[in-house]
């Protein structure tokens, strides 16, 4: 960003080079705030934590209401008392979420590095807060801001829509007219805010140069600087013939989990949002640890799933060890020269596998708990012996 | 009838000389010259210049008969609309600090800069064609010149010939620092000379001696010049220059006495018959006022004094066309002997010299620093610095600092064009004022990019070259200079146009830099593709399972083959069955 500002001062468009890839609004925001950069990033982190705190408080209220409704409707099996969430155990969860975000070493590293990812996280946190509170307009505006900055929050449109439909008590049936009406309303709000923000950026710098520099850059991955994601080494070692094909495959990979997840998790839009955030953080073209910090902040909300997680110990070890090895192997490759790029790449692979398995483990635990809630905790087979659950 | 015939005859007679006159107006003139200048520390620099001046207008396309001017270059200039062309192929680096200001310096590798005529519509296409054709003519890989190493400077490289206006979009400049110069580049260069290498000064150009030197630079310069003082018509000038520096240790076997035979293993026997002037100049300027430093044999016929680069210099002249030169012996072997040994305290420091280096550690970031020295005791002057940095070293212009004598020095003109990945390099041009007797340090930080594995050269750990930066300045001269008439004065004084007598034009080049980039493992493409796709497949697989399958209570399976086998083995062991 500092480079972009220096280029602006020299009278050259910041997008004429290949270094600056942030949006014009960020440039103008930092035009005034460069002096107080550390303070700005600390404030954004605090704002994110506050937004998450308030959002999770409301999530808890919604969960209680739903639980109560389902208990009264007798949808739960009789012996699942220990699985039901009680207010006592959920009292400290919002605080835990806020602390998880603030004290996460990844958040601290992002703040120290003054990465604009922190601003992304703040906008996303406000988007979640606005959605949970039920305000469609604010939710659309924040989602448009988040999409404007990095393209991938577009996929969060689906969970937000599902949540708001539930909030308005509109049933999610494809034939229902009110469903389509509301969807169109929300989509119109979202697209309208997006168009307004893009036109505003155009008028700020008087050119459309920012579109290929920001979005073209995200989509076509020209810069291969090593990061914690999977893309950089893949495209560094790609045959030229296939590079367009694989760019398309990788980008589609981020977006195409949305519809299946929406179908499976339409009753649980908050969990859907969590999984979608995690998928964005893992598979986006230039991931940073700040993105990981955001979805990890939600883990306390699902702490009641702990008994169903299968591999949590191994996965936490993998994640911790990989995080510690990242800087070591980077140093060995770039500075000491005694290691290869393969070492750093291997840690990238392991770290991403760890994240993927973490998310799918939580997903498994969530689905399993749902099954137990409706079918009872102690399952017996036809001949009376204890049964095992399998996915078939 | 008879009267008519006589009248026609008279007309023909009158028109005859007119035709001869028209032929004469297209005349071309060749001058060749060799300048031997001893350098401090016992080295010797030899500069050959072959200048063909042709009083014809190549642009009008009316020429078809080429005599001294080489047809390959003439057709090139006419067909592609070239106004000025400067191509230099250099091996080695001119050490300005030790050797003094060079007569004409060129950066290491290949350098090509061209001004096109305003009639050219697509300059980039013409540039590409030009570099390909020149690559064929000179057997150099100039075809590697493309948009990733071509820049359009806005202040440096003003035209050296006559020009109507300077629209800088008609200028292109490219350097290939990795280019190696060898015999196969010298041979086509020699072929362009009217006498070839058979007569005149060109007989000295033997490759095995020329390339056994510290510095070897061969160049071709084509530019339009005024035909006469009134400048109503345009002539075209082709200069071929070759500068070589012989090292007293490697070439001279440790002795500091030079002769033509020791340097070139040949002597001069005659002048080129097509040349109108063929001279050898030896710089015998006394370093101190008392006595001369050099003794030259055979005794020169005349001595020429000139003010070159602000210094009064004395030259011994041997005219190869004068009949008295070859009276005593059939060959001319100019010998130079040092009268007294030199001490290093006599090394004159040039007024403007520069140095450039890369600092930093690791393969992530680095810093390019340029030091420019102005050793003039009381005059300050501005200098234009042109830096071209390839796109994979990402410059951060907010880290650009210029410090002179401990204080920040703000450039009065700065033009920065950032690079675009794989499309064009960085271009940084600045006009910096250098105070008298000062050192100016210009630093800029950069980040190294990781390239795709096919973009690395065959030896990736050798590093990547950053081409030399160019410093152009009008250096104030200590002695006032007179205006030189191009036709009368020696060739080495008339290369750069001089505007007034108080300063002379100097173009310096800094060292090229060698920078390492982080490399991926080149043996790994299949492995990387497989492993990354495996990770993506792990995610896809887990999510597919969780999304498309539902939980069921497990039904006991009966009659499994493995269970049956296990039961058989258990029966043998005497253990109860499953």
JSON list of N, CA, C and O in Angstrom, two decimals, chain A residues 345-392:
[
{"chain": "A", "resi": 345, "resn": "UNK", "atom": "N", "xyz": [7.51, -26.22, 0.61]},
{"chain": "A", "resi": 345, "resn": "UNK", "atom": "CA", "xyz": [6.34, -26.71, -0.07]},
{"chain": "A", "resi": 345, "resn": "UNK", "atom": "C", "xyz": [5.70, -27.86, 0.69]},
{"chain": "A", "resi": 345, "resn": "UNK", "atom": "O", "xyz": [4.49, -27.96, 0.81]},
{"chain": "A", "resi": 346, "resn": "UNK", "atom": "N", "xyz": [6.57, -28.74, 1.24]},
{"chain": "A", "resi": 346, "resn": "UNK", "atom": "CA", "xyz": [6.02, -29.87, 1.98]},
{"chain": "A", "resi": 346, "resn": "UNK", "atom": "C", "xyz": [5.23, -29.40, 3.20]},
{"chain": "A", "resi": 346, "resn": "UNK", "atom": "O", "xyz": [4.17, -29.94, 3.51]},
{"chain": "A", "resi": 347, "resn": "UNK", "atom": "N", "xyz": [5.77, -28.39, 3.87]},
{"chain": "A", "resi": 347, "resn": "UNK", "atom": "CA", "xyz": [5.05, -27.88, 5.03]},
{"chain": "A", "resi": 347, "resn": "UNK", "atom": "C", "xyz": [3.73, -27.24, 4.60]},
{"chain": "A", "resi": 347, "resn": "UNK", "atom": "O", "xyz": [2.73, -27.35, 5.30]},
{"chain": "A", "resi": 348, "resn": "UNK", "atom": "N", "xyz": [3.76, -26.59, 3.45]},
{"chain": "A", "resi": 348, "resn": "UNK", "atom": "CA", "xyz": [2.50, -26.02, 2.94]},
{"chain": "A", "resi": 348, "resn": "UNK", "atom": "C", "xyz": [1.47, -27.12, 2.75]},
{"chain": "A", "resi": 348, "resn": "UNK", "atom": "O", "xyz": [0.30, -26.99, 3.15]},
{"chain": "A", "resi": 349, "resn": "UNK", "atom": "N", "xyz": [1.91, -28.22, 2.13]},
{"chain": "A", "resi": 349, "resn": "UNK", "atom": "CA", "xyz": [0.99, -29.33, 1.89]},
{"chain": "A", "resi": 349, "resn": "UNK", "atom": "C", "xyz": [0.42, -29.86, 3.20]},
{"chain": "A", "resi": 349, "resn": "UNK", "atom": "O", "xyz": [-0.79, -30.05, 3.35]},
{"chain": "A", "resi": 350, "resn": "UNK", "atom": "N", "xyz": [1.33, -30.09, 4.16]},
{"chain": "A", "resi": 350, "resn": "UNK", "atom": "CA", "xyz": [0.88, -30.69, 5.43]},
{"chain": "A", "resi": 350, "resn": "UNK", "atom": "C", "xyz": [-0.07, -29.74, 6.15]},
{"chain": "A", "resi": 350, "resn": "UNK", "atom": "O", "xyz": [-1.09, -30.17, 6.69]},
{"chain": "A", "resi": 351, "resn": "UNK", "atom": "N", "xyz": [0.27, -28.49, 6.16]},
{"chain": "A", "resi": 351, "resn": "UNK", "atom": "CA", "xyz": [-0.56, -27.52, 6.86]},
{"chain": "A", "resi": 351, "resn": "UNK", "atom": "C", "xyz": [-1.95, -27.47, 6.24]},
{"chain": "A", "resi": 351, "resn": "UNK", "atom": "O", "xyz": [-2.97, -27.45, 6.95]},
{"chain": "A", "resi": 352, "resn": "UNK", "atom": "N", "xyz": [-2.00, -27.47, 4.91]},
{"chain": "A", "resi": 352, "resn": "UNK", "atom": "CA", "xyz": [-3.32, -27.41, 4.28]},
{"chain": "A", "resi": 352, "resn": "UNK", "atom": "C", "xyz": [-4.11, -28.68, 4.48]},
{"chain": "A", "resi": 352, "resn": "UNK", "atom": "O", "xyz": [-5.33, -28.64, 4.66]},
{"chain": "A", "resi": 353, "resn": "UNK", "atom": "N", "xyz": [-3.42, -29.83, 4.47]},
{"chain": "A", "resi": 353, "resn": "UNK", "atom": "CA", "xyz": [-4.14, -31.08, 4.77]},
{"chain": "A", "resi": 353, "resn": "UNK", "atom": "C", "xyz": [-4.69, -31.01, 6.18]},
{"chain": "A", "resi": 353, "resn": "UNK", "atom": "O", "xyz": [-5.83, -31.44, 6.44]},
{"chain": "A", "resi": 354, "resn": "UNK", "atom": "N", "xyz": [-3.87, -30.48, 7.11]},
{"chain": "A", "resi": 354, "resn": "UNK", "atom": "CA", "xyz": [-4.34, -30.35, 8.48]},
{"chain": "A", "resi": 354, "resn": "UNK", "atom": "C", "xyz": [-5.60, -29.51, 8.56]},
{"chain": "A", "resi": 354, "resn": "UNK", "atom": "O", "xyz": [-6.59, -29.88, 9.21]},
{"chain": "A", "resi": 355, "resn": "UNK", "atom": "N", "xyz": [-5.59, -28.38, 7.86]},
{"chain": "A", "resi": 355, "resn": "UNK", "atom": "CA", "xyz": [-6.78, -27.53, 7.89]},
{"chain": "A", "resi": 355, "resn": "UNK", "atom": "C", "xyz": [-7.99, -28.22, 7.30]},
{"chain": "A", "resi": 355, "resn": "UNK", "atom": "O", "xyz": [-9.10, -28.16, 7.83]},
{"chain": "A", "resi": 356, "resn": "UNK", "atom": "N", "xyz": [-7.76, -28.89, 6.14]},
{"chain": "A", "resi": 356, "resn": "UNK", "atom": "CA", "xyz": [-8.89, -29.54, 5.46]},
{"chain": "A", "resi": 356, "resn": "UNK", "atom": "C", "xyz": [-9.48, -30.61, 6.37]},
{"chain": "A", "resi": 356, "resn": "UNK", "atom": "O", "xyz": [-10.71, -30.73, 6.51]},
{"chain": "A", "resi": 357, "resn": "UNK", "atom": "N", "xyz": [-8.59, -31.40, 6.99]},
{"chain": "A", "resi": 357, "resn": "UNK", "atom": "CA", "xyz": [-9.11, -32.47, 7.84]},
{"chain": "A", "resi": 357, "resn": "UNK", "atom": "C", "xyz": [-9.79, -31.91, 9.08]},
{"chain": "A", "resi": 357, "resn": "UNK", "atom": "O", "xyz": [-10.76, -32.48, 9.58]},
{"chain": "A", "resi": 358, "resn": "UNK", "atom": "N", "xyz": [-9.31, -30.77, 9.56]},
{"chain": "A", "resi": 358, "resn": "UNK", "atom": "CA", "xyz": [-9.96, -30.14, 10.71]},
{"chain": "A", "resi": 358, "resn": "UNK", "atom": "C", "xyz": [-11.40, -29.78, 10.37]},
{"chain": "A", "resi": 358, "resn": "UNK", "atom": "O", "xyz": [-12.35, -30.09, 11.10]},
{"chain": "A", "resi": 359, "resn": "UNK", "atom": "N", "xyz": [-11.55, -29.12, 9.22]},
{"chain": "A", "resi": 359, "resn": "UNK", "atom": "CA", "xyz": [-12.89, -28.69, 8.83]},
{"chain": "A", "resi": 359, "resn": "UNK", "atom": "C", "xyz": [-13.80, -29.88, 8.57]},
{"chain": "A", "resi": 359, "resn": "UNK", "atom": "O", "xyz": [-14.95, -29.92, 9.02]},
{"chain": "A", "resi": 360, "resn": "UNK", "atom": "N", "xyz": [-13.25, -30.90, 7.89]},
{"chain": "A", "resi": 360, "resn": "UNK", "atom": "CA", "xyz": [-14.13, -32.04, 7.59]},
{"chain": "A", "resi": 360, "resn": "UNK", "atom": "C", "xyz": [-14.41, -32.83, 8.86]},
{"chain": "A", "resi": 360, "resn": "UNK", "atom": "O", "xyz": [-15.48, -33.43, 8.98]},
{"chain": "A", "resi": 361, "resn": "UNK", "atom": "N", "xyz": [-13.48, -32.80, 9.83]},
{"chain": "A", "resi": 361, "resn": "UNK", "atom": "CA", "xyz": [-13.74, -33.47, 11.09]},
{"chain": "A", "resi": 361, "resn": "UNK", "atom": "C", "xyz": [-14.90, -32.80, 11.82]},
{"chain": "A", "resi": 361, "resn": "UNK", "atom": "O", "xyz": [-15.79, -33.47, 12.36]},
{"chain": "A", "resi": 362, "resn": "UNK", "atom": "N", "xyz": [-14.88, -31.47, 11.86]},
{"chain": "A", "resi": 362, "resn": "UNK", "atom": "CA", "xyz": [-15.97, -30.76, 12.50]},
{"chain": "A", "resi": 362, "resn": "UNK", "atom": "C", "xyz": [-17.28, -31.01, 11.76]},
{"chain": "A", "resi": 362, "resn": "UNK", "atom": "O", "xyz": [-18.34, -31.14, 12.39]},
{"chain": "A", "resi": 363, "resn": "UNK", "atom": "N", "xyz": [-17.22, -31.08, 10.46]},
{"chain": "A", "resi": 363, "resn": "UNK", "atom": "CA", "xyz": [-18.42, -31.35, 9.67]},
{"chain": "A", "resi": 363, "resn": "UNK", "atom": "C", "xyz": [-18.98, -32.73, 10.02]},
{"chain": "A", "resi": 363, "resn": "UNK", "atom": "O", "xyz": [-20.17, -32.91, 10.26]},
{"chain": "A", "resi": 364, "resn": "UNK", "atom": "N", "xyz": [-18.07, -33.72, 10.10]},
{"chain": "A", "resi": 364, "resn": "UNK", "atom": "CA", "xyz": [-18.48, -35.08, 10.46]},
{"chain": "A", "resi": 364, "resn": "UNK", "atom": "C", "xyz": [-19.14, -35.07, 11.84]},
{"chain": "A", "resi": 364, "resn": "UNK", "atom": "O", "xyz": [-20.20, -35.67, 12.05]},
{"chain": "A", "resi": 365, "resn": "UNK", "atom": "N", "xyz": [-18.49, -34.39, 12.79]},
{"chain": "A", "resi": 365, "resn": "UNK", "atom": "CA", "xyz": [-19.01, -34.38, 14.15]},
{"chain": "A", "resi": 365, "resn": "UNK", "atom": "C", "xyz": [-20.38, -33.72, 14.19]},
{"chain": "A", "resi": 365, "resn": "UNK", "atom": "O", "xyz": [-21.29, -34.17, 14.90]},
{"chain": "A", "resi": 366, "resn": "UNK", "atom": "N", "xyz": [-20.53, -32.64, 13.43]},
{"chain": "A", "resi": 366, "resn": "UNK", "atom": "CA", "xyz": [-21.80, -31.93, 13.41]},
{"chain": "A", "resi": 366, "resn": "UNK", "atom": "C", "xyz": [-22.92, -32.83, 12.89]},
{"chain": "A", "resi": 366, "resn": "UNK", "atom": "O", "xyz": [-24.00, -32.93, 13.48]},
{"chain": "A", "resi": 367, "resn": "UNK", "atom": "N", "xyz": [-22.63, -33.52, 11.75]},
{"chain": "A", "resi": 367, "resn": "UNK", "atom": "CA", "xyz": [-23.66, -34.39, 11.18]},
{"chain": "A", "resi": 367, "resn": "UNK", "atom": "C", "xyz": [-23.98, -35.55, 12.10]},
{"chain": "A", "resi": 367, "resn": "UNK", "atom": "O", "xyz": [-25.14, -35.97, 12.23]},
{"chain": "A", "resi": 368, "resn": "UNK", "atom": "N", "xyz": [-22.93, -36.04, 12.77]},
{"chain": "A", "resi": 368, "resn": "UNK", "atom": "CA", "xyz": [-23.17, -37.17, 13.66]},
{"chain": "A", "resi": 368, "resn": "UNK", "atom": "C", "xyz": [-24.05, -36.77, 14.83]},
{"chain": "A", "resi": 368, "resn": "UNK", "atom": "O", "xyz": [-24.94, -37.50, 15.24]},
{"chain": "A", "resi": 369, "resn": "UNK", "atom": "N", "xyz": [-23.77, -35.58, 15.37]},
{"chain": "A", "resi": 369, "resn": "UNK", "atom": "CA", "xyz": [-24.60, -35.11, 16.49]},
{"chain": "A", "resi": 369, "resn": "UNK", "atom": "C", "xyz": [-26.05, -34.95, 16.05]},
{"chain": "A", "resi": 369, "resn": "UNK", "atom": "O", "xyz": [-26.98, -35.31, 16.79]},
{"chain": "A", "resi": 370, "resn": "UNK", "atom": "N", "xyz": [-26.25, -34.43, 14.84]},
{"chain": "A", "resi": 370, "resn": "UNK", "atom": "CA", "xyz": [-27.62, -34.28, 14.35]},
{"chain": "A", "resi": 370, "resn": "UNK", "atom": "C", "xyz": [-28.32, -35.63, 14.27]},
{"chain": "A", "resi": 370, "resn": "UNK", "atom": "O", "xyz": [-29.50, -35.76, 14.60]},
{"chain": "A", "resi": 371, "resn": "UNK", "atom": "N", "xyz": [-27.57, -36.62, 13.81]},
{"chain": "A", "resi": 371, "resn": "UNK", "atom": "CA", "xyz": [-28.16, -37.96, 13.70]},
{"chain": "A", "resi": 371, "resn": "UNK", "atom": "C", "xyz": [-28.57, -38.48, 15.07]},
{"chain": "A", "resi": 371, "resn": "UNK", "atom": "O", "xyz": [-29.66, -39.01, 15.27]},
{"chain": "A", "resi": 372, "resn": "UNK", "atom": "N", "xyz": [-27.62, -38.28, 16.05]},
{"chain": "A", "resi": 372, "resn": "UNK", "atom": "CA", "xyz": [-27.93, -38.77, 17.39]},
{"chain": "A", "resi": 372, "resn": "UNK", "atom": "C", "xyz": [-29.13, -38.05, 17.98]},
{"chain": "A", "resi": 372, "resn": "UNK", "atom": "O", "xyz": [-29.93, -38.63, 18.69]},
{"chain": "A", "resi": 373, "resn": "UNK", "atom": "N", "xyz": [-29.23, -36.74, 17.71]},
{"chain": "A", "resi": 373, "resn": "UNK", "atom": "CA", "xyz": [-30.33, -35.97, 18.27]},
{"chain": "A", "resi": 373, "resn": "UNK", "atom": "C", "xyz": [-31.67, -36.52, 17.82]},
{"chain": "A", "resi": 373, "resn": "UNK", "atom": "O", "xyz": [-32.63, -36.57, 18.59]},
{"chain": "A", "resi": 374, "resn": "UNK", "atom": "N", "xyz": [-31.73, -36.92, 16.55]},
{"chain": "A", "resi": 374, "resn": "UNK", "atom": "CA", "xyz": [-33.03, -37.38, 16.07]},
{"chain": "A", "resi": 374, "resn": "UNK", "atom": "C", "xyz": [-33.23, -38.88, 16.27]},
{"chain": "A", "resi": 374, "resn": "UNK", "atom": "O", "xyz": [-34.36, -39.34, 16.28]},
{"chain": "A", "resi": 375, "resn": "UNK", "atom": "N", "xyz": [-32.17, -39.64, 16.45]},
{"chain": "A", "resi": 375, "resn": "UNK", "atom": "CA", "xyz": [-32.33, -41.09, 16.54]},
{"chain": "A", "resi": 375, "resn": "UNK", "atom": "C", "xyz": [-31.98, -41.65, 17.89]},
{"chain": "A", "resi": 375, "resn": "UNK", "atom": "O", "xyz": [-32.06, -42.85, 18.09]},
{"chain": "A", "resi": 376, "resn": "UNK", "atom": "N", "xyz": [-31.54, -40.79, 18.81]},
{"chain": "A", "resi": 376, "resn": "UNK", "atom": "CA", "xyz": [-31.22, -41.34, 20.12]},
{"chain": "A", "resi": 376, "resn": "UNK", "atom": "C", "xyz": [-29.76, -41.66, 20.25]},
{"chain": "A", "resi": 376, "resn": "UNK", "atom": "O", "xyz": [-29.09, -42.02, 19.29]},
{"chain": "A", "resi": 377, "resn": "UNK", "atom": "N", "xyz": [-29.30, -41.57, 21.51]},
{"chain": "A", "resi": 377, "resn": "UNK", "atom": "CA", "xyz": [-27.86, -41.69, 21.71]},
{"chain": "A", "resi": 377, "resn": "UNK", "atom": "C", "xyz": [-27.40, -43.12, 21.72]},
{"chain": "A", "resi": 377, "resn": "UNK", "atom": "O", "xyz": [-26.33, -43.46, 21.25]},
{"chain": "A", "resi": 378, "resn": "UNK", "atom": "N", "xyz": [-28.24, -43.98, 22.32]},
{"chain": "A", "resi": 378, "resn": "UNK", "atom": "CA", "xyz": [-27.81, -45.37, 22.42]},
{"chain": "A", "resi": 378, "resn": "UNK", "atom": "C", "xyz": [-28.51, -46.16, 21.35]},
{"chain": "A", "resi": 378, "resn": "UNK", "atom": "O", "xyz": [-29.70, -46.40, 21.40]},
{"chain": "A", "resi": 379, "resn": "UNK", "atom": "N", "xyz": [-27.74, -46.54, 20.37]},
{"chain": "A", "resi": 379, "resn": "UNK", "atom": "CA", "xyz": [-28.35, -47.21, 19.23]},
{"chain": "A", "resi": 379, "resn": "UNK", "atom": "C", "xyz": [-28.18, -48.70, 19.39]},
{"chain": "A", "resi": 379, "resn": "UNK", "atom": "O", "xyz": [-27.13, -49.18, 19.80]},
{"chain": "A", "resi": 380, "resn": "UNK", "atom": "N", "xyz": [-29.21, -49.41, 19.05]},
{"chain": "A", "resi": 380, "resn": "UNK", "atom": "CA", "xyz": [-29.11, -50.86, 19.12]},
{"chain": "A", "resi": 380, "resn": "UNK", "atom": "C", "xyz": [-29.45, -51.43, 17.76]},
{"chain": "A", "resi": 380, "resn": "UNK", "atom": "O", "xyz": [-30.22, -50.86, 17.00]},
{"chain": "A", "resi": 381, "resn": "UNK", "atom": "N", "xyz": [-28.86, -52.53, 17.55]},
{"chain": "A", "resi": 381, "resn": "UNK", "atom": "CA", "xyz": [-29.17, -53.20, 16.29]},
{"chain": "A", "resi": 381, "resn": "UNK", "atom": "C", "xyz": [-30.41, -54.04, 16.48]},
{"chain": "A", "resi": 381, "resn": "UNK", "atom": "O", "xyz": [-31.00, -54.06, 17.53]},
{"chain": "A", "resi": 382, "resn": "UNK", "atom": "N", "xyz": [-30.74, -54.72, 15.43]},
{"chain": "A", "resi": 382, "resn": "UNK", "atom": "CA", "xyz": [-31.96, -55.52, 15.50]},
{"chain": "A", "resi": 382, "resn": "UNK", "atom": "C", "xyz": [-31.85, -56.63, 16.53]},
{"chain": "A", "resi": 382, "resn": "UNK", "atom": "O", "xyz": [-32.83, -57.04, 17.14]},
{"chain": "A", "resi": 383, "resn": "UNK", "atom": "N", "xyz": [-30.60, -57.13, 16.75]},
{"chain": "A", "resi": 383, "resn": "UNK", "atom": "CA", "xyz": [-30.49, -58.22, 17.72]},
{"chain": "A", "resi": 383, "resn": "UNK", "atom": "C", "xyz": [-30.11, -57.73, 19.10]},
{"chain": "A", "resi": 383, "resn": "UNK", "atom": "O", "xyz": [-29.73, -58.50, 19.96]},
{"chain": "A", "resi": 384, "resn": "UNK", "atom": "N", "xyz": [-30.19, -56.41, 19.30]},
{"chain": "A", "resi": 384, "resn": "UNK", "atom": "CA", "xyz": [-29.98, -55.91, 20.65]},
{"chain": "A", "resi": 384, "resn": "UNK", "atom": "C", "xyz": [-28.56, -55.52, 20.99]},
{"chain": "A", "resi": 384, "resn": "UNK", "atom": "O", "xyz": [-28.31, -54.94, 22.03]},
{"chain": "A", "resi": 385, "resn": "UNK", "atom": "N", "xyz": [-27.59, -55.83, 20.15]},
{"chain": "A", "resi": 385, "resn": "UNK", "atom": "CA", "xyz": [-26.20, -55.45, 20.49]},
{"chain": "A", "resi": 385, "resn": "UNK", "atom": "C", "xyz": [-25.98, -54.00, 20.10]},
{"chain": "A", "resi": 385, "resn": "UNK", "atom": "O", "xyz": [-26.72, -53.41, 19.33]},
{"chain": "A", "resi": 386, "resn": "UNK", "atom": "N", "xyz": [-24.87, -53.46, 20.64]},
{"chain": "A", "resi": 386, "resn": "UNK", "atom": "CA", "xyz": [-24.62, -52.04, 20.38]},
{"chain": "A", "resi": 386, "resn": "UNK", "atom": "C", "xyz": [-24.21, -51.82, 18.93]},
{"chain": "A", "resi": 386, "resn": "UNK", "atom": "O", "xyz": [-23.46, -52.61, 18.34]},
{"chain": "A", "resi": 387, "resn": "UNK", "atom": "N", "xyz": [-24.69, -50.76, 18.35]},
{"chain": "A", "resi": 387, "resn": "UNK", "atom": "CA", "xyz": [-24.51, -50.57, 16.92]},
{"chain": "A", "resi": 387, "resn": "UNK", "atom": "C", "xyz": [-23.41, -49.54, 16.64]},
{"chain": "A", "resi": 387, "resn": "UNK", "atom": "O", "xyz": [-23.07, -48.71, 17.47]},
{"chain": "A", "resi": 388, "resn": "UNK", "atom": "N", "xyz": [-22.86, -49.64, 15.44]},
{"chain": "A", "resi": 388, "resn": "UNK", "atom": "CA", "xyz": [-21.89, -48.66, 14.98]},
{"chain": "A", "resi": 388, "resn": "UNK", "atom": "C", "xyz": [-22.53, -47.85, 13.88]},
{"chain": "A", "resi": 388, "resn": "UNK", "atom": "O", "xyz": [-23.35, -48.36, 13.12]},
{"chain": "A", "resi": 389, "resn": "UNK", "atom": "N", "xyz": [-22.10, -46.61, 13.78]},
{"chain": "A", "resi": 389, "resn": "UNK", "atom": "CA", "xyz": [-22.63, -45.76, 12.73]},
{"chain": "A", "resi": 389, "resn": "UNK", "atom": "C", "xyz": [-21.63, -45.69, 11.60]},
{"chain": "A", "resi": 389, "resn": "UNK", "atom": "O", "xyz": [-20.45, -45.50, 11.81]},
{"chain": "A", "resi": 390, "resn": "UNK", "atom": "N", "xyz": [-22.11, -45.86, 10.40]},
{"chain": "A", "resi": 390, "resn": "UNK", "atom": "CA", "xyz": [-21.23, -45.68, 9.26]},
{"chain": "A", "resi": 390, "resn": "UNK", "atom": "C", "xyz": [-21.91, -44.75, 8.27]},
{"chain": "A", "resi": 390, "resn": "UNK", "atom": "O", "xyz": [-23.14, -44.64, 8.24]},
{"chain": "A", "resi": 391, "resn": "UNK", "atom": "N", "xyz": [-21.09, -44.16, 7.46]},
{"chain": "A", "resi": 391, "resn": "UNK", "atom": "CA", "xyz": [-21.61, -43.33, 6.38]},
{"chain": "A", "resi": 391, "resn": "UNK", "atom": "C", "xyz": [-21.79, -44.20, 5.16]},
{"chain": "A", "resi": 391, "resn": "UNK", "atom": "O", "xyz": [-20.87, -44.82, 4.69]},
{"chain": "A", "resi": 392, "resn": "UNK", "atom": "N", "xyz": [-23.00, -44.26, 4.68]},
{"chain": "A", "resi": 392, "resn": "UNK", "atom": "CA", "xyz": [-23.20, -45.08, 3.48]},
{"chain": "A", "resi": 392, "resn": "UNK", "atom": "C", "xyz": [-23.92, -44.28, 2.42]},
{"chain": "A", "resi": 392, "resn": "UNK", "atom": "O", "xyz": [-24.83, -43.54, 2.75]}
]
